[in-house]
Coordinates of C-alpha atoms and ligand atoms in Angstrom, one line a residue:
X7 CA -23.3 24.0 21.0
X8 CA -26.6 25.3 19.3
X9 CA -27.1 24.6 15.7
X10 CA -29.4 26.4 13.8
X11 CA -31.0 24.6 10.4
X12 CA -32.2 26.9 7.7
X13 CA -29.5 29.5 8.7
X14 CA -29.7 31.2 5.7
X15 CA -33.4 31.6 5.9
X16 CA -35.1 34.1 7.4
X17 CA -36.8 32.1 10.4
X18 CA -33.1 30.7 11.3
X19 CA -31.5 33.8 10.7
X20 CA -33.7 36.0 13.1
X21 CA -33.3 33.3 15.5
X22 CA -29.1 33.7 15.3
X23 CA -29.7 37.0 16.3
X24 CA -31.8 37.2 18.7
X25 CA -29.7 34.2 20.7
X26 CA -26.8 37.2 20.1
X27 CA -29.3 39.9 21.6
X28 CA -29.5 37.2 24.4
X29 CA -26.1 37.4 25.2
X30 CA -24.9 33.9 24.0
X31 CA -21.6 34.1 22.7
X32 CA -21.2 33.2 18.8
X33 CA -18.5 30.5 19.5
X34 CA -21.6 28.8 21.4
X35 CA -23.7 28.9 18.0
X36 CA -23.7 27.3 15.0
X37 CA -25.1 27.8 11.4
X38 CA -26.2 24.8 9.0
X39 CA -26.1 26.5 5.7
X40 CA -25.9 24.4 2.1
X41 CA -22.7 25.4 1.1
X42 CA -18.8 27.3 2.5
X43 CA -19.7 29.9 0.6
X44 CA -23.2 30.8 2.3
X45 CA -21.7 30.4 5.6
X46 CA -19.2 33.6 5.4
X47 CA -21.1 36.0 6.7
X48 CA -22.0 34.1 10.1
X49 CA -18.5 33.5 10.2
X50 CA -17.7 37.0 9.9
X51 CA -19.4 37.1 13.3
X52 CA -17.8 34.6 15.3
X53 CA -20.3 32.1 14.3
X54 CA -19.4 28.6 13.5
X55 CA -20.8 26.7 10.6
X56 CA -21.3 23.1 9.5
X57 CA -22.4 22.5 5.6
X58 CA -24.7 20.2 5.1
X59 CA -28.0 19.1 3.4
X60 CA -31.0 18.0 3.8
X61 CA -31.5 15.4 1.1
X62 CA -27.4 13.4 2.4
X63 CA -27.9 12.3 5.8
X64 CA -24.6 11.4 6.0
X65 CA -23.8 15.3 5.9
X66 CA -26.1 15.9 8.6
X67 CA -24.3 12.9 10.4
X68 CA -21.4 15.0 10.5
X69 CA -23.2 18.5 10.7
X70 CA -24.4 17.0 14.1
X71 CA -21.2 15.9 16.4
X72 CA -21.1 17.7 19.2
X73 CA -24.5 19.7 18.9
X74 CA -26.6 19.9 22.1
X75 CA -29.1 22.2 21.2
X76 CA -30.9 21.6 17.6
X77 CA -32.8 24.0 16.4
X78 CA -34.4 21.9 13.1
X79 CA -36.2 24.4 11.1
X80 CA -39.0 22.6 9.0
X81 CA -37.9 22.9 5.2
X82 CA -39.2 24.8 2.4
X83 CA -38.9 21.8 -0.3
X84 CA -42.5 20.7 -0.1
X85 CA -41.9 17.9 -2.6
X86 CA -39.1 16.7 -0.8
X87 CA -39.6 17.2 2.6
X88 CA -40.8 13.9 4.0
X89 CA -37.6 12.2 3.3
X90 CA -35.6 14.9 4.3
X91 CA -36.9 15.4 7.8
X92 CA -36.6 11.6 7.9
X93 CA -33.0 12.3 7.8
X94 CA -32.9 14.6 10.4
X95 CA -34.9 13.0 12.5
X96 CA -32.7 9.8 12.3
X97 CA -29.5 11.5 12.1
X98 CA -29.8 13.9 15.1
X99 CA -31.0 10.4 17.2
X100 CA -28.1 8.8 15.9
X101 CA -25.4 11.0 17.5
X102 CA -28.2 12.1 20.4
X103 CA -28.3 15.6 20.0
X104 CA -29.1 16.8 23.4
X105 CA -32.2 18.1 22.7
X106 CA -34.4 19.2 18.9
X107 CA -36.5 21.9 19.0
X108 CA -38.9 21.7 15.5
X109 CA -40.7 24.4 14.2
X110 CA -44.1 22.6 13.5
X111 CA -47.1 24.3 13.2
X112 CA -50.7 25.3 14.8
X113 CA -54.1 23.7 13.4
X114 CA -57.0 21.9 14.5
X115 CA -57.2 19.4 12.2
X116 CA -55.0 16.6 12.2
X117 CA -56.4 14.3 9.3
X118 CA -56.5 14.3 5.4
X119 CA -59.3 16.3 5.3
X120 CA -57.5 19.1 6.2
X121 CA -57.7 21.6 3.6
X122 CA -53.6 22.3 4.5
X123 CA -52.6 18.2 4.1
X124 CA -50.3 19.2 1.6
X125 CA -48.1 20.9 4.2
X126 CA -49.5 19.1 7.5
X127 CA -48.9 16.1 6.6
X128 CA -44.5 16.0 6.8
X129 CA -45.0 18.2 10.0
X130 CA -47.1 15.6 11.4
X131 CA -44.8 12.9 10.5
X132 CA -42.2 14.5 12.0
X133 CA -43.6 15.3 15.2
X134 CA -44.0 11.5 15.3
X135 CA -40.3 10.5 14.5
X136 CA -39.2 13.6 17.2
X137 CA -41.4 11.8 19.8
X138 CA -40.7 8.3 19.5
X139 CA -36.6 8.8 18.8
X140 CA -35.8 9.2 22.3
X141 CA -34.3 12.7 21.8
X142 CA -35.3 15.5 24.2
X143 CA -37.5 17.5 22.1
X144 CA -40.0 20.8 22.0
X145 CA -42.2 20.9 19.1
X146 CA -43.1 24.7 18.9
X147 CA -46.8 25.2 17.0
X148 CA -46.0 27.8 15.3
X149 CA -48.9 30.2 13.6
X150 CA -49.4 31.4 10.5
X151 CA -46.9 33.9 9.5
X152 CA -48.7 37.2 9.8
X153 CA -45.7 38.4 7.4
X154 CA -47.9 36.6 4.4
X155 CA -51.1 37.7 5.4
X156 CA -50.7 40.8 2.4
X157 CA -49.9 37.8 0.0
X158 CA -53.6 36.8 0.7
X159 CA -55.0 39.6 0.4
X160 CA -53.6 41.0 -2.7
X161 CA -52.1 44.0 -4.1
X162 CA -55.4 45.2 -5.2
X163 CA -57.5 45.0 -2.2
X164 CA -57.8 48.5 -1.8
X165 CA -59.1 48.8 -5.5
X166 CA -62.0 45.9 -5.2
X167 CA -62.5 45.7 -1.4
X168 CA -62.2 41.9 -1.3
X169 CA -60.1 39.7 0.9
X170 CA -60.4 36.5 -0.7
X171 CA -58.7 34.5 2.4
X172 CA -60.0 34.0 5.0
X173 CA -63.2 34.1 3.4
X174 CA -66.3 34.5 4.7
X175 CA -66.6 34.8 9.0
X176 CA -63.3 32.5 8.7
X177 CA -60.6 33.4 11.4
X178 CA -57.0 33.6 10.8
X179 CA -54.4 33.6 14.2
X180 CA -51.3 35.1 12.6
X181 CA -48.1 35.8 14.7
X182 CA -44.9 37.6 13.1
X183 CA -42.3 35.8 12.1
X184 CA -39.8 37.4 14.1
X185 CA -42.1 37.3 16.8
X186 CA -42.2 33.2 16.9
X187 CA -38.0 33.7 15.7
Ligands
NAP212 N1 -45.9 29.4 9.6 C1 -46.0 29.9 8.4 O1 -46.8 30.7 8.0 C2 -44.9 29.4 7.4 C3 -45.0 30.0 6.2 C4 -44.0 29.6 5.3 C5 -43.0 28.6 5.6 N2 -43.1 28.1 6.9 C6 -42.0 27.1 7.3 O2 -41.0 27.8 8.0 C7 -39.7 27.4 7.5 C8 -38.8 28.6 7.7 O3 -39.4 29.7 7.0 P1 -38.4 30.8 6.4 O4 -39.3 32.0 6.1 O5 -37.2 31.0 7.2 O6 -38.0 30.1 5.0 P2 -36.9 30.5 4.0 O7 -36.5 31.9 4.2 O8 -37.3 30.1 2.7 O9 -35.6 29.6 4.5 C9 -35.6 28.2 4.2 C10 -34.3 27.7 4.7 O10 -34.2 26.3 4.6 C11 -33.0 25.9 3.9 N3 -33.1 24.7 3.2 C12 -34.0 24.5 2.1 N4 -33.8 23.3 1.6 C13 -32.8 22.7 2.3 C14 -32.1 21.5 2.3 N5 -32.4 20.6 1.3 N6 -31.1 21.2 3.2 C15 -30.8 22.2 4.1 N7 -31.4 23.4 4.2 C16 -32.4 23.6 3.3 C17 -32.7 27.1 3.1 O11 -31.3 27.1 2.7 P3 -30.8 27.8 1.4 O12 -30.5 29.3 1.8 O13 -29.5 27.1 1.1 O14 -31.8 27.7 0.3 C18 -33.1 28.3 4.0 O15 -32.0 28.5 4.9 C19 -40.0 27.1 6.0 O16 -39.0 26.3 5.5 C20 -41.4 26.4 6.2 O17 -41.3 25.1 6.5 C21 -44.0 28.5 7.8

């Protein structure tokens, strides 16, 4: 069984269905969503869900019997996020989930000085929990979305011709989202 973290989001959800475009059946998937009610749809489609959250390991405890294939999308609760992927980490080595894919992502620098710590520094923690757990695991480096790219450039580019990031002769590598999905 494949179960997909952040179901609900749009990362995971692209992901559902492009395993579908694939040909993998929906009784092979699964959705981690937060609550019943957010899992309807998927199970509209044949898709099986397990609720569960973050923050309770226990929940993911459970989420996890039986999985083989984890996809663990990062979260979006940057306050939180430490902890929680702390409890993913632990609970998917606990039952030995075949194998975690994570989506982590590409940079060059790896310290505090990095002007993106604030966000590198859970992905870089978890990288290091993934690899010394003992799971199977592929930690994808995934780029900048190239679906916020407009948020950096403003609404109002076209009015004062400036693109405030990346500034100067800086370089920006963005890939769709659906594209890394
Ligand atoms: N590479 C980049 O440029 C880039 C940019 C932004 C974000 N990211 C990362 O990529 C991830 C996926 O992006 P996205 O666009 O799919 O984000 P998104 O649409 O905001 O989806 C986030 C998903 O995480 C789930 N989630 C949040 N808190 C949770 C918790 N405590 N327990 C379980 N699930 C929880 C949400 O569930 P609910 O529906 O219940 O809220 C949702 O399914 C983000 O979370 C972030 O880490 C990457």
């Amino acid at each position: 069984m494949i179960l997909i973290t952040g179901a609900t989001g749009q990362f995971g959800k692209l992901t559902i269905d492009f395993l579908l475009q694939k040909g993998v059946q929906p009784s092979e998937i699964l959705a981690l969503v937060r609550t019943e009610a957010a899992g309807n749809s998927f199970q509209e489609r044949g898709i099986g869900i397990r609720v569960a959250d973050y923050n309770d390991k226990d929940s993911l405890l459970r989420a996890f019997q039986g999985v083989t294939k984890l996809l663990f999308v990062s979260s979006s609760d940057l306050a939180n996020r430490l902890q929680q992927h702390k409890n993913v980490v632990e609970a998917a080595a606990e039952i030995g989930v075949g194998h975690v894919v994570y989506t982590s992502f590409q940079r060059k620098n790896n310290s505090e000085t990095s002007p993106l710590w604030q966000v590198a520094e859970s992905h870089l923690a978890t990288e290091n929990w993934i690899k010394a757990s003992g799971l199977n695991y592929t930690i994808l480096k995934n780029n900048l979305y190239l679906d916020f790219v407009p948020g950096f450039i403003g609404e109002k580019v076209l009015e004062t011709g400036v693109i405030y990031v990346p500034a100067g002769t800086g370089k920006l590598s963005a890939v769709l989202r659906s594209d890394m999905a």
